[in-house]
Protein backbone atom coordinates (compact mmCIF):
# COMPACT_ATOMS: atom_id res chain seq x y z
CA UNK A 1 0.00 0.00 0.00
CA UNK A 2 1.05 3.59 -0.65
CA UNK A 3 2.47 5.21 2.51
CA UNK A 4 2.20 8.93 3.12
CA UNK A 5 4.46 10.30 5.84
CA UNK A 6 3.12 13.46 7.50
CA UNK A 7 5.12 13.32 10.74
CA UNK A 8 8.34 15.17 9.84
CA UNK A 9 8.37 16.98 13.21
CA UNK A 10 8.88 13.64 14.99
CA UNK A 11 11.77 12.67 12.73
CA UNK A 12 12.74 12.92 9.09
CA UNK A 13 14.06 10.21 6.81
CA UNK A 14 17.77 10.55 6.10
CA UNK A 15 18.43 12.17 2.71
CA UNK A 16 20.13 9.57 0.44
CA UNK A 17 22.91 12.11 -0.25
CA UNK A 18 23.54 12.35 3.50
CA UNK A 19 23.95 8.59 3.80
CA UNK A 20 26.31 8.61 0.81
CA UNK A 21 28.49 11.30 2.41
CA UNK A 22 28.64 9.32 5.68
CA UNK A 23 29.56 5.95 4.20
CA UNK A 24 33.37 6.41 3.82
CA UNK A 25 33.58 7.34 7.51
CA UNK A 26 32.39 3.87 8.52
CA UNK A 27 35.07 2.17 6.39
CA UNK A 28 38.27 3.63 4.93
CA UNK A 29 38.07 6.82 7.05
CA UNK A 30 37.02 5.13 10.29
CA UNK A 31 39.89 6.46 12.41
CA UNK A 32 39.59 8.03 15.86
CA UNK A 33 39.88 11.79 15.28
CA UNK A 34 42.09 12.05 18.38
CA UNK A 35 44.71 9.75 16.77
CA UNK A 36 47.91 11.02 15.17
CA UNK A 37 47.89 8.66 12.15
CA UNK A 38 46.39 9.30 8.72
CA UNK A 39 43.09 7.50 9.46
CA UNK A 40 42.61 9.65 12.55
CA UNK A 41 43.62 12.90 10.89
CA UNK A 42 41.22 12.32 7.98
CA UNK A 43 38.37 11.96 10.44
CA UNK A 44 39.53 15.03 12.36
CA UNK A 45 39.62 17.12 9.20
CA UNK A 46 36.06 16.09 8.32
CA UNK A 47 34.85 17.10 11.79
CA UNK A 48 36.60 20.47 11.71
CA UNK A 49 35.23 21.17 8.22
CA UNK A 50 31.74 20.30 9.48
CA UNK A 51 32.22 22.59 12.48
CA UNK A 52 33.23 25.49 10.25
CA UNK A 53 30.30 25.02 7.92
CA UNK A 54 27.74 24.66 10.71
CA UNK A 55 29.17 27.74 12.45
CA UNK A 56 28.94 29.81 9.29
CA UNK A 57 25.38 28.56 8.68
CA UNK A 58 24.38 29.80 12.16
CA UNK A 59 26.42 33.01 12.03
CA UNK A 60 28.70 31.66 14.78
CA UNK A 61 32.43 30.95 15.18
CA UNK A 62 33.72 27.36 14.83
CA UNK A 63 34.96 27.26 18.45
CA UNK A 64 31.41 28.06 19.61
CA UNK A 65 30.05 24.74 18.24
CA UNK A 66 30.06 21.59 20.40
CA UNK A 67 28.91 18.36 18.73
CA UNK A 68 26.57 16.24 20.84
CA UNK A 69 24.36 13.17 20.53
CA UNK A 70 21.27 15.19 19.61
CA UNK A 71 18.66 17.64 20.80
CA UNK A 72 18.08 16.03 24.18
CA UNK A 73 21.75 16.08 25.14
CA UNK A 74 22.19 19.66 23.89
CA UNK A 75 19.22 20.81 25.97
CA UNK A 76 20.34 18.94 29.12
CA UNK A 77 23.89 20.26 28.61
CA UNK A 78 22.66 23.87 28.27
CA UNK A 79 20.34 23.79 31.28
CA UNK A 80 22.49 21.82 33.70
CA UNK A 81 25.80 23.15 32.38
CA UNK A 82 24.79 26.78 32.97
CA UNK A 83 23.09 25.96 36.28
CA UNK A 84 26.24 24.30 37.65
CA UNK A 85 28.66 26.91 36.25
CA UNK A 86 26.67 29.92 37.44
CA UNK A 87 24.99 28.46 40.52
CA UNK A 88 27.05 30.71 42.80
CA UNK A 89 25.62 33.78 41.11
CA UNK A 90 22.02 32.63 41.50
CA UNK A 91 19.66 29.67 41.53
CA UNK A 92 16.76 30.90 39.39
CA UNK A 93 15.90 29.68 35.88
CA UNK A 94 13.10 30.93 33.63
CA UNK A 95 11.51 28.79 30.93
CA UNK A 96 8.02 28.37 29.46
CA UNK A 97 5.05 26.05 29.89
CA UNK A 98 5.31 24.71 26.30
CA UNK A 99 8.90 23.43 26.14
CA UNK A 100 9.88 19.95 24.97
CA UNK A 101 10.40 17.38 27.75
CA UNK A 102 14.13 17.62 27.05
CA UNK A 103 13.95 21.08 28.67
CA UNK A 104 11.27 20.60 31.32
CA UNK A 105 12.76 17.38 32.73
CA UNK A 106 16.26 18.79 33.38
CA UNK A 107 14.53 21.82 34.93
CA UNK A 108 12.54 19.56 37.26
CA UNK A 109 15.73 17.65 38.06
CA UNK A 110 17.36 20.93 39.13
CA UNK A 111 14.30 21.92 41.16
CA UNK A 112 14.83 18.77 43.24
CA UNK A 113 18.37 20.05 43.88
CA UNK A 114 17.56 23.50 45.17
CA UNK A 115 17.10 25.52 42.00
CA UNK A 116 13.95 27.60 41.44
CA UNK A 117 12.28 27.45 38.05
CA UNK A 118 9.59 29.79 36.72
CA UNK A 119 7.44 28.36 33.92
CA UNK A 120 6.09 31.39 32.04
CA UNK A 121 2.71 30.80 30.38
CA UNK A 122 1.66 31.52 26.80
CA UNK A 123 -1.35 33.10 25.07
CA UNK A 124 -4.00 31.15 23.14
CA UNK A 125 -1.71 30.99 20.08
CA UNK A 126 1.16 29.60 22.12
CA UNK A 127 3.12 32.87 22.04
CA UNK A 128 5.39 33.78 24.95
CA UNK A 129 5.28 37.46 25.85
CA UNK A 130 8.72 39.09 26.23
CA UNK A 131 7.33 41.35 28.94
CA UNK A 132 6.22 38.29 30.94
CA UNK A 133 9.79 37.00 30.74
CA UNK A 134 11.06 40.40 31.87
CA UNK A 135 8.67 40.42 34.84
CA UNK A 136 9.83 36.96 35.91
CA UNK A 137 13.49 38.01 36.15
CA UNK A 138 14.91 38.37 39.68
CA UNK A 139 18.42 39.19 40.89
CA UNK A 140 18.94 35.42 41.23
CA UNK A 141 18.12 34.61 37.57
CA UNK A 142 21.04 32.97 35.73
CA UNK A 143 19.35 31.41 32.70
CA UNK A 144 16.34 31.91 30.43
CA UNK A 145 15.39 29.12 27.99
CA UNK A 146 12.63 29.61 25.40
CA UNK A 147 12.14 27.34 22.40
CA UNK A 148 12.48 28.88 18.93
CA UNK A 149 9.42 27.09 17.54
CA UNK A 150 7.07 24.68 19.24
CA UNK A 151 7.18 21.09 17.99
CA UNK A 152 3.45 20.46 18.46
CA UNK A 153 1.64 23.62 17.37
CA UNK A 154 4.40 25.22 15.27
CA UNK A 155 4.26 28.68 16.88
CA UNK A 156 7.47 30.68 16.33
CA UNK A 157 8.49 32.58 19.47
CA UNK A 158 9.82 36.19 19.68
CA UNK A 159 13.34 35.01 20.51
CA UNK A 160 15.22 38.13 19.32
CA UNK A 161 13.11 40.38 21.55
CA UNK A 162 13.56 38.17 24.60
CA UNK A 163 17.29 38.06 23.86
CA UNK A 164 17.50 41.86 24.07
CA UNK A 165 16.04 41.74 27.58
CA UNK A 166 18.37 38.99 28.82
CA UNK A 167 21.40 40.67 27.27
CA UNK A 168 20.59 43.96 29.04
CA UNK A 169 20.47 42.06 32.34
CA UNK A 170 23.56 39.93 31.67
CA UNK A 171 21.59 36.67 31.89
CA UNK A 172 22.47 33.66 29.69
CA UNK A 173 19.80 32.93 27.08
CA UNK A 174 19.22 29.50 25.53
CA UNK A 175 16.88 28.48 22.73
CA UNK A 176 15.83 24.98 21.70
CA UNK A 177 15.97 25.43 17.91
CA UNK A 178 15.52 21.74 17.09
CA UNK A 179 12.39 22.46 15.04
CA UNK A 180 13.78 25.46 13.15
CA UNK A 181 17.40 24.75 12.17
CA UNK A 182 17.39 23.61 8.54
CA UNK A 183 13.78 24.71 8.09
CA UNK A 184 13.79 28.50 8.48
CA UNK A 185 16.73 30.95 8.77
CA UNK A 186 18.48 30.70 12.16
CA UNK A 187 21.25 33.19 13.04
CA UNK A 188 22.56 33.37 16.59
CA UNK A 189 23.29 37.12 16.39
CA UNK A 190 19.91 38.03 14.89
CA UNK A 191 18.25 35.94 17.62
CA UNK A 192 20.42 37.43 20.43
CA UNK A 193 20.98 33.98 21.95
CA UNK A 194 23.95 32.68 23.95
CA UNK A 195 23.15 28.98 23.61
CA UNK A 196 21.23 27.09 20.92
CA UNK A 197 20.34 23.38 20.50
CA UNK A 198 19.91 21.55 17.20
CA UNK A 199 19.44 17.93 16.13
CA UNK A 200 20.41 16.19 12.86
CA UNK A 201 17.43 13.85 12.49
CA UNK A 202 14.96 16.75 12.38
CA UNK A 203 16.47 18.04 9.10
CA UNK A 204 17.21 14.91 7.03
CA UNK A 205 20.44 14.01 8.84
CA UNK A 206 21.07 10.84 10.86
CA UNK A 207 19.67 10.16 14.33
CA UNK A 208 21.93 10.47 17.38
CA UNK A 209 23.89 13.56 16.39
CA UNK A 210 23.36 17.24 17.14
CA UNK A 211 25.14 20.31 18.38
CA UNK A 212 25.06 22.96 21.07
CA UNK A 213 26.11 26.48 20.16
CA UNK A 214 27.73 28.30 23.10
CA UNK A 215 28.56 31.99 22.63
CA UNK A 216 32.11 32.91 23.62
CA UNK A 217 32.23 34.05 27.22
CA UNK A 218 29.14 32.09 28.31
CA UNK A 219 29.95 30.19 31.49
CA UNK A 220 28.97 26.54 31.20
CA UNK A 221 30.10 23.39 33.02
CA UNK A 222 30.98 20.29 31.01
CA UNK A 223 28.22 17.72 30.85
CA UNK A 224 29.94 14.48 29.84
CA UNK A 225 33.10 13.82 31.84
CA UNK A 226 35.92 11.75 30.36
CA UNK A 227 38.38 12.50 27.58
CA UNK A 228 39.30 15.99 26.45
CA UNK A 229 37.38 15.97 23.16
CA UNK A 230 35.68 19.19 22.03
CA UNK A 231 38.35 21.24 23.84
CA UNK A 232 37.49 19.49 27.09
CA UNK A 233 33.85 20.54 26.93
CA UNK A 234 32.30 17.23 25.87
CA UNK A 235 33.99 13.87 26.35
CA UNK A 236 33.47 10.76 24.17
CA UNK A 237 34.94 9.68 20.84
CA UNK A 238 33.44 11.78 18.06
CA UNK A 239 30.59 10.31 16.04
CA UNK A 240 32.44 11.06 12.79
CA UNK A 241 29.89 9.55 10.37
CA UNK A 242 27.08 11.32 12.23
CA UNK A 243 28.86 14.68 12.18
CA UNK A 244 29.65 14.30 8.47
CA UNK A 245 25.99 13.43 7.87
CA UNK A 246 24.83 16.45 9.84
CA UNK A 247 27.18 18.58 7.76
CA UNK A 248 25.79 17.27 4.47
CA UNK A 249 22.22 17.69 5.76
CA UNK A 250 22.93 21.36 6.58
CA UNK A 251 24.40 21.91 3.12
CA UNK A 252 21.29 20.45 1.46
CA UNK A 253 18.93 22.48 3.67
CA UNK A 254 20.86 25.64 2.86
CA UNK A 255 20.51 25.01 -0.89
CA UNK A 256 16.85 24.06 -0.77
CA UNK A 257 15.44 26.22 2.02
CA UNK A 258 13.84 28.99 0.02
CA UNK A 259 12.10 26.62 -2.35
CA UNK A 260 11.05 24.17 0.38
CA UNK A 261 9.59 26.89 2.60
CA UNK A 262 7.51 28.23 -0.28
CA UNK A 263 6.21 24.81 -1.30
CA UNK A 264 5.45 23.62 2.23
CA UNK A 265 3.70 26.88 3.15
CA UNK A 266 1.41 26.53 0.16
CA UNK A 267 0.44 22.97 1.13
CA UNK A 268 0.19 23.93 4.81
CA UNK A 269 -2.18 26.77 3.98
CA UNK A 270 -4.23 24.49 1.76
CA UNK A 271 -4.75 22.16 4.73
CA UNK A 272 -5.50 25.07 7.06
CA UNK A 273 -8.16 26.30 4.65
CA UNK A 274 -9.62 22.98 3.51
CA UNK A 275 -9.86 20.93 6.72
CA UNK A 276 -12.32 23.30 8.48
CA UNK A 277 -14.32 23.71 5.28
CA UNK A 278 -14.77 19.93 4.98
CA UNK A 279 -15.21 19.00 8.67
CA UNK A 280 -17.43 20.90 11.14
CA UNK A 281 -16.20 21.76 14.67
CA UNK A 282 -12.45 21.79 14.04
CA UNK A 283 -10.09 24.47 15.37
CA UNK A 284 -6.58 25.40 14.34
CA UNK A 285 -4.02 25.25 17.15
CA UNK A 286 -1.00 27.55 17.14
CA UNK A 287 -0.52 30.96 15.56
CA UNK A 288 -2.26 31.48 12.21
CA UNK A 289 0.75 33.24 10.60
CA UNK A 290 3.72 33.08 12.96
CA UNK A 291 4.14 29.32 12.60
CA UNK A 292 6.51 26.77 11.07
CA UNK A 293 6.08 26.46 7.29
CA UNK A 294 5.43 22.71 7.62
CA UNK A 295 3.15 22.52 10.67
CA UNK A 296 -0.62 22.02 10.85
CA UNK A 297 -2.35 21.21 14.14
CA UNK A 298 -6.11 20.91 14.54
CA UNK A 299 -8.42 20.01 17.37
CA UNK A 300 -11.24 17.87 16.02
CA UNK A 301 -14.04 18.06 18.56
CA UNK A 302 -15.83 14.97 19.91
CA UNK A 303 -13.17 12.45 18.86
CA UNK A 304 -9.89 11.14 20.21
CA UNK A 305 -6.59 11.82 18.47
CA UNK A 306 -5.51 8.19 18.85
CA UNK A 307 -8.55 6.89 16.96
CA UNK A 308 -7.89 9.34 14.12
CA UNK A 309 -4.26 8.20 13.94
CA UNK A 310 -5.16 4.51 13.79
CA UNK A 311 -7.72 5.13 11.06
CA UNK A 312 -5.31 7.27 9.06
CA UNK A 313 -2.60 4.65 9.46
CA UNK A 314 -4.90 1.98 7.99
CA UNK A 315 -5.24 4.21 4.93
CA UNK A 316 -1.45 4.54 4.69
CA UNK A 317 -1.08 7.95 6.35
CA UNK A 318 1.38 8.53 9.23
CA UNK A 319 0.39 11.51 11.42
CA UNK A 320 0.67 12.46 15.07
CA UNK A 321 -1.33 13.69 18.01
CA UNK A 322 0.61 15.84 20.46
CA UNK A 323 4.27 14.88 20.45
CA UNK A 324 5.74 11.43 19.86
CA UNK A 325 7.00 11.43 23.44
CA UNK A 326 3.49 11.66 24.89
CA UNK A 327 1.77 9.42 22.36
CA UNK A 328 2.05 6.39 24.64
CA UNK A 329 0.62 8.14 27.69
CA UNK A 330 -3.01 9.03 28.27
CA UNK A 331 -2.28 12.52 29.59
CA UNK A 332 -3.21 15.17 27.04
CA UNK A 333 -0.38 17.31 25.70
CA UNK A 334 0.93 19.93 28.16
CA UNK A 335 1.25 22.32 25.20
CA UNK A 336 -2.44 22.09 24.27
CA UNK A 337 -3.40 22.54 27.93
CA UNK A 338 -1.06 25.56 28.15
CA UNK A 339 -2.86 27.32 25.27
CA UNK A 340 -6.09 26.90 27.21
CA UNK A 341 -7.77 23.85 25.66
CA UNK A 342 -9.91 21.67 27.91
CA UNK A 343 -8.73 18.09 28.58
CA UNK A 344 -11.51 16.80 26.35
CA UNK A 345 -10.60 18.95 23.34
CA UNK A 346 -6.87 18.49 23.87
CA UNK A 347 -7.39 14.74 23.41
CA UNK A 348 -8.77 15.24 19.91
CA UNK A 349 -5.81 16.89 18.25
CA UNK A 350 -4.17 16.00 14.96
CA UNK A 351 -0.69 17.18 13.96
CA UNK A 352 0.36 17.00 10.31
CA UNK A 353 3.94 17.98 9.54
CA UNK A 354 5.21 18.16 5.96
CA UNK A 355 8.68 17.74 4.56
CA UNK A 356 11.07 17.23 1.66
CA UNK A 357 9.17 14.34 0.06
CA UNK A 358 5.60 15.54 0.64
CA UNK A 359 3.62 15.79 -2.62
CA UNK A 360 0.51 17.81 -3.35
CA UNK A 361 -1.11 14.45 -4.14
CA UNK A 362 -0.49 13.31 -0.56
CA UNK A 363 -2.30 16.36 0.79
CA UNK A 364 -5.22 15.76 -1.58
CA UNK A 365 -5.41 12.09 -0.54
CA UNK A 366 -5.55 13.15 3.13
CA UNK A 367 -8.20 15.79 2.43
CA UNK A 368 -10.26 13.21 0.60
CA UNK A 369 -10.22 10.68 3.46
CA UNK A 370 -10.09 12.69 6.70
CA UNK A 371 -13.72 13.92 6.60
CA UNK A 372 -15.00 10.32 6.32
CA UNK A 373 -12.87 9.20 9.25
CA UNK A 374 -14.06 12.13 11.40
CA UNK A 375 -17.71 11.44 10.53
CA UNK A 376 -17.37 7.71 11.27
CA UNK A 377 -15.67 8.31 14.63
CA UNK A 378 -18.22 10.93 15.62
CA UNK A 379 -21.02 8.46 14.89
CA UNK A 380 -19.47 6.17 17.50
CA UNK A 381 -18.63 8.90 20.00
CA UNK A 382 -20.74 9.30 23.15
CA UNK A 383 -19.47 12.89 23.33
CA UNK A 384 -20.99 13.65 19.94
CA UNK A 385 -24.39 12.11 20.84
CA UNK A 386 -24.75 14.40 23.84
CA UNK A 387 -24.17 17.47 21.66
C1 LIG B 1 12.89 16.29 18.74
C2 LIG B 1 13.05 17.42 19.67
C3 LIG B 1 14.00 17.38 20.71
C4 LIG B 1 14.81 16.15 21.00
O1 LIG B 1 15.83 15.94 20.04
P1 LIG B 1 16.51 14.50 19.92
O2 LIG B 1 17.61 14.71 18.92
O3 LIG B 1 15.46 13.57 19.43
O4 LIG B 1 17.04 14.15 21.25
C5 LIG B 1 14.13 18.49 21.51
N1 LIG B 1 13.39 19.59 21.31
C6 LIG B 1 12.49 19.68 20.33
C7 LIG B 1 11.71 20.94 20.14
C8 LIG B 1 12.28 18.60 19.47
O5 LIG B 1 11.37 18.69 18.51
XYZ file of C-alpha atoms and ligand atoms in Angstrom:
402
model
C 0.000 0.000 0.000
C 1.050 3.588 -0.652
C 2.473 5.208 2.506
C 2.202 8.934 3.123
C 4.456 10.304 5.843
C 3.120 13.460 7.505
C 5.121 13.323 10.742
C 8.337 15.173 9.843
C 8.372 16.982 13.210
C 8.881 13.638 14.991
C 11.766 12.671 12.735
C 12.741 12.924 9.089
C 14.055 10.215 6.811
C 17.767 10.548 6.100
C 18.431 12.174 2.715
C 20.126 9.575 0.439
C 22.914 12.109 -0.254
C 23.536 12.351 3.505
C 23.947 8.591 3.799
C 26.309 8.608 0.806
C 28.488 11.299 2.415
C 28.636 9.319 5.684
C 29.564 5.953 4.199
C 33.369 6.411 3.823
C 33.582 7.343 7.509
C 32.391 3.872 8.521
C 35.067 2.171 6.390
C 38.272 3.633 4.929
C 38.073 6.818 7.051
C 37.020 5.132 10.295
C 39.891 6.464 12.411
C 39.588 8.026 15.861
C 39.882 11.789 15.279
C 42.093 12.047 18.376
C 44.712 9.751 16.769
C 47.915 11.024 15.172
C 47.888 8.656 12.149
C 46.387 9.299 8.716
C 43.091 7.500 9.464
C 42.610 9.653 12.548
C 43.621 12.904 10.892
C 41.223 12.320 7.977
C 38.372 11.957 10.445
C 39.528 15.029 12.362
C 39.624 17.123 9.199
C 36.055 16.090 8.319
C 34.854 17.100 11.789
C 36.597 20.468 11.713
C 35.226 21.174 8.218
C 31.738 20.304 9.475
C 32.220 22.587 12.482
C 33.227 25.489 10.252
C 30.296 25.025 7.919
C 27.741 24.665 10.707
C 29.167 27.741 12.454
C 28.936 29.811 9.294
C 25.376 28.564 8.678
C 24.376 29.801 12.159
C 26.423 33.011 12.029
C 28.702 31.655 14.784
C 32.429 30.952 15.184
C 33.717 27.357 14.834
C 34.961 27.259 18.447
C 31.405 28.056 19.609
C 30.048 24.737 18.241
C 30.056 21.588 20.404
C 28.914 18.362 18.725
C 26.566 16.245 20.844
C 24.360 13.166 20.535
C 21.268 15.193 19.613
C 18.656 17.638 20.799
C 18.085 16.026 24.177
C 21.754 16.085 25.145
C 22.193 19.659 23.888
C 19.224 20.807 25.975
C 20.345 18.938 29.116
C 23.886 20.260 28.607
C 22.665 23.869 28.269
C 20.335 23.790 31.282
C 22.494 21.816 33.699
C 25.800 23.151 32.384
C 24.792 26.784 32.969
C 23.094 25.965 36.285
C 26.243 24.300 37.652
C 28.661 26.905 36.246
C 26.667 29.918 37.435
C 24.994 28.456 40.525
C 27.047 30.711 42.804
C 25.623 33.784 41.109
C 22.016 32.630 41.498
C 19.661 29.666 41.528
C 16.761 30.899 39.389
C 15.900 29.680 35.876
C 13.095 30.931 33.626
C 11.512 28.791 30.930
C 8.019 28.374 29.456
C 5.048 26.050 29.886
C 5.307 24.708 26.297
C 8.896 23.427 26.141
C 9.881 19.945 24.971
C 10.403 17.381 27.752
C 14.135 17.622 27.047
C 13.949 21.083 28.673
C 11.274 20.600 31.320
C 12.758 17.377 32.732
C 16.264 18.794 33.381
C 14.532 21.824 34.929
C 12.536 19.557 37.261
C 15.728 17.652 38.057
C 17.361 20.930 39.126
C 14.298 21.919 41.159
C 14.831 18.770 43.238
C 18.368 20.054 43.875
C 17.561 23.503 45.173
C 17.098 25.522 41.995
C 13.952 27.598 41.442
C 12.283 27.450 38.048
C 9.588 29.794 36.717
C 7.440 28.358 33.915
C 6.087 31.385 32.040
C 2.706 30.804 30.381
C 1.663 31.523 26.798
C -1.353 33.099 25.072
C -3.999 31.148 23.143
C -1.711 30.993 20.084
C 1.165 29.604 22.118
C 3.116 32.869 22.044
C 5.390 33.781 24.950
C 5.275 37.463 25.851
C 8.724 39.087 26.235
C 7.332 41.350 28.940
C 6.216 38.292 30.938
C 9.787 37.003 30.741
C 11.061 40.395 31.873
C 8.667 40.419 34.839
C 9.827 36.959 35.915
C 13.492 38.009 36.154
C 14.910 38.374 39.675
C 18.421 39.194 40.888
C 18.943 35.417 41.225
C 18.121 34.612 37.570
C 21.037 32.972 35.730
C 19.346 31.410 32.702
C 16.344 31.913 30.426
C 15.391 29.118 27.993
C 12.627 29.614 25.397
C 12.142 27.340 22.398
C 12.481 28.876 18.933
C 9.418 27.092 17.539
C 7.071 24.677 19.239
C 7.182 21.088 17.993
C 3.451 20.463 18.464
C 1.637 23.615 17.374
C 4.396 25.220 15.269
C 4.261 28.681 16.879
C 7.472 30.677 16.335
C 8.489 32.583 19.473
C 9.820 36.191 19.681
C 13.344 35.013 20.508
C 15.220 38.130 19.317
C 13.108 40.384 21.551
C 13.563 38.165 24.598
C 17.293 38.061 23.859
C 17.504 41.862 24.074
C 16.042 41.740 27.575
C 18.368 38.989 28.823
C 21.404 40.672 27.274
C 20.593 43.960 29.043
C 20.465 42.055 32.336
C 23.565 39.932 31.666
C 21.592 36.671 31.891
C 22.473 33.659 29.693
C 19.795 32.931 27.082
C 19.223 29.500 25.526
C 16.880 28.479 22.732
C 15.832 24.976 21.696
C 15.969 25.429 17.911
C 15.522 21.740 17.086
C 12.387 22.458 15.042
C 13.778 25.458 13.154
C 17.402 24.748 12.173
C 17.389 23.607 8.544
C 13.781 24.715 8.087
C 13.792 28.501 8.481
C 16.727 30.946 8.770
C 18.483 30.704 12.155
C 21.245 33.186 13.045
C 22.564 33.372 16.594
C 23.292 37.119 16.391
C 19.913 38.033 14.893
C 18.253 35.945 17.621
C 20.421 37.435 20.430
C 20.985 33.979 21.951
C 23.949 32.684 23.953
C 23.149 28.978 23.606
C 21.231 27.087 20.919
C 20.343 23.383 20.496
C 19.910 21.550 17.196
C 19.438 17.927 16.130
C 20.406 16.185 12.859
C 17.428 13.849 12.491
C 14.962 16.746 12.376
C 16.469 18.044 9.104
C 17.211 14.906 7.027
C 20.443 14.011 8.839
C 21.073 10.844 10.856
C 19.671 10.161 14.333
C 21.929 10.466 17.375
C 23.893 13.562 16.395
C 23.357 17.242 17.136
C 25.137 20.311 18.385
C 25.064 22.956 21.074
C 26.106 26.480 20.161
C 27.726 28.295 23.102
C 28.558 31.989 22.631
C 32.112 32.906 23.617
C 32.232 34.046 27.221
C 29.137 32.090 28.312
C 29.948 30.193 31.489
C 28.974 26.545 31.196
C 30.104 23.395 33.025
C 30.976 20.288 31.012
C 28.217 17.723 30.851
C 29.940 14.483 29.836
C 33.103 13.821 31.841
C 35.921 11.751 30.356
C 38.383 12.495 27.577
C 39.299 15.989 26.453
C 37.383 15.969 23.164
C 35.677 19.185 22.027
C 38.351 21.238 23.836
C 37.494 19.493 27.089
C 33.851 20.539 26.931
C 32.296 17.227 25.873
C 33.992 13.867 26.351
C 33.474 10.757 24.168
C 34.944 9.681 20.837
C 33.441 11.780 18.063
C 30.593 10.310 16.040
C 32.439 11.058 12.794
C 29.888 9.550 10.365
C 27.083 11.323 12.231
C 28.863 14.677 12.183
C 29.655 14.297 8.467
C 25.988 13.432 7.869
C 24.827 16.452 9.840
C 27.183 18.581 7.765
C 25.795 17.268 4.472
C 22.223 17.694 5.756
C 22.933 21.355 6.576
C 24.404 21.911 3.118
C 21.290 20.447 1.462
C 18.932 22.480 3.668
C 20.862 25.643 2.864
C 20.514 25.008 -0.893
C 16.850 24.064 -0.773
C 15.439 26.217 2.023
C 13.844 28.989 0.019
C 12.104 26.615 -2.354
C 11.053 24.167 0.376
C 9.592 26.887 2.596
C 7.511 28.227 -0.284
C 6.206 24.809 -1.301
C 5.447 23.623 2.233
C 3.702 26.875 3.150
C 1.409 26.529 0.164
C 0.436 22.966 1.132
C 0.189 23.930 4.814
C -2.183 26.767 3.984
C -4.227 24.488 1.757
C -4.745 22.158 4.734
C -5.504 25.067 7.063
C -8.160 26.300 4.654
C -9.625 22.979 3.510
C -9.859 20.929 6.722
C -12.318 23.302 8.476
C -14.322 23.706 5.281
C -14.774 19.928 4.983
C -15.212 18.995 8.673
C -17.430 20.901 11.138
C -16.198 21.762 14.665
C -12.449 21.787 14.039
C -10.092 24.466 15.365
C -6.575 25.396 14.336
C -4.020 25.254 17.155
C -1.000 27.551 17.137
C -0.517 30.955 15.560
C -2.264 31.483 12.206
C 0.751 33.242 10.603
C 3.716 33.080 12.964
C 4.141 29.319 12.602
C 6.509 26.768 11.068
C 6.076 26.457 7.288
C 5.426 22.710 7.616
C 3.148 22.523 10.667
C -0.616 22.020 10.848
C -2.353 21.209 14.141
C -6.112 20.907 14.541
C -8.424 20.011 17.371
C -11.241 17.874 16.020
C -14.039 18.061 18.558
C -15.827 14.971 19.914
C -13.170 12.447 18.863
C -9.888 11.143 20.213
C -6.593 11.817 18.471
C -5.508 8.188 18.853
C -8.547 6.887 16.959
C -7.890 9.339 14.117
C -4.263 8.202 13.938
C -5.164 4.506 13.793
C -7.716 5.128 11.065
C -5.309 7.275 9.058
C -2.598 4.647 9.460
C -4.898 1.984 7.995
C -5.240 4.211 4.929
C -1.451 4.541 4.694
C -1.080 7.952 6.353
C 1.379 8.532 9.226
C 0.390 11.509 11.419
C 0.669 12.465 15.073
C -1.333 13.694 18.011
C 0.608 15.835 20.465
C 4.273 14.878 20.447
C 5.743 11.433 19.863
C 7.004 11.433 23.440
C 3.489 11.662 24.887
C 1.771 9.421 22.359
C 2.048 6.391 24.637
C 0.624 8.135 27.688
C -3.006 9.031 28.266
C -2.276 12.516 29.592
C -3.210 15.171 27.035
C -0.381 17.314 25.705
C 0.932 19.926 28.155
C 1.250 22.320 25.199
C -2.437 22.091 24.275
C -3.402 22.540 27.934
C -1.056 25.561 28.151
C -2.864 27.318 25.271
C -6.093 26.896 27.208
C -7.773 23.847 25.657
C -9.911 21.665 27.914
C -8.729 18.091 28.577
C -11.513 16.804 26.348
C -10.599 18.946 23.339
C -6.865 18.488 23.875
C -7.391 14.739 23.407
C -8.772 15.243 19.910
C -5.810 16.888 18.250
C -4.170 15.996 14.963
C -0.691 17.178 13.962
C 0.359 16.998 10.311
C 3.942 17.984 9.540
C 5.208 18.157 5.964
C 8.685 17.737 4.557
C 11.074 17.227 1.662
C 9.173 14.340 0.065
C 5.605 15.544 0.638
C 3.620 15.787 -2.615
C 0.509 17.808 -3.347
C -1.114 14.446 -4.142
C -0.495 13.312 -0.564
C -2.303 16.355 0.792
C -5.224 15.762 -1.578
C -5.410 12.094 -0.536
C -5.549 13.149 3.129
C -8.201 15.786 2.434
C -10.258 13.206 0.603
C -10.221 10.679 3.461
C -10.094 12.692 6.697
C -13.724 13.921 6.595
C -15.000 10.319 6.321
C -12.865 9.205 9.252
C -14.064 12.129 11.396
C -17.707 11.442 10.533
C -17.368 7.714 11.272
C -15.675 8.306 14.630
C -18.218 10.926 15.619
C -21.019 8.461 14.890
C -19.468 6.166 17.504
C -18.633 8.896 20.000
C -20.739 9.297 23.153
C -19.474 12.895 23.331
C -20.992 13.647 19.940
C -24.389 12.113 20.837
C -24.746 14.400 23.837
C -24.166 17.475 21.662
C 12.890 16.290 18.744
C 13.052 17.422 19.674
C 13.997 17.377 20.711
C 14.812 16.147 21.003
O 15.826 15.944 20.037
P 16.513 14.499 19.923
O 17.610 14.714 18.922
O 15.456 13.568 19.428
O 17.035 14.147 21.254
C 14.132 18.486 21.514
N 13.393 19.591 21.313
C 12.488 19.681 20.327
C 11.713 20.938 20.136
C 12.284 18.604 19.473
O 11.365 18.689 18.508
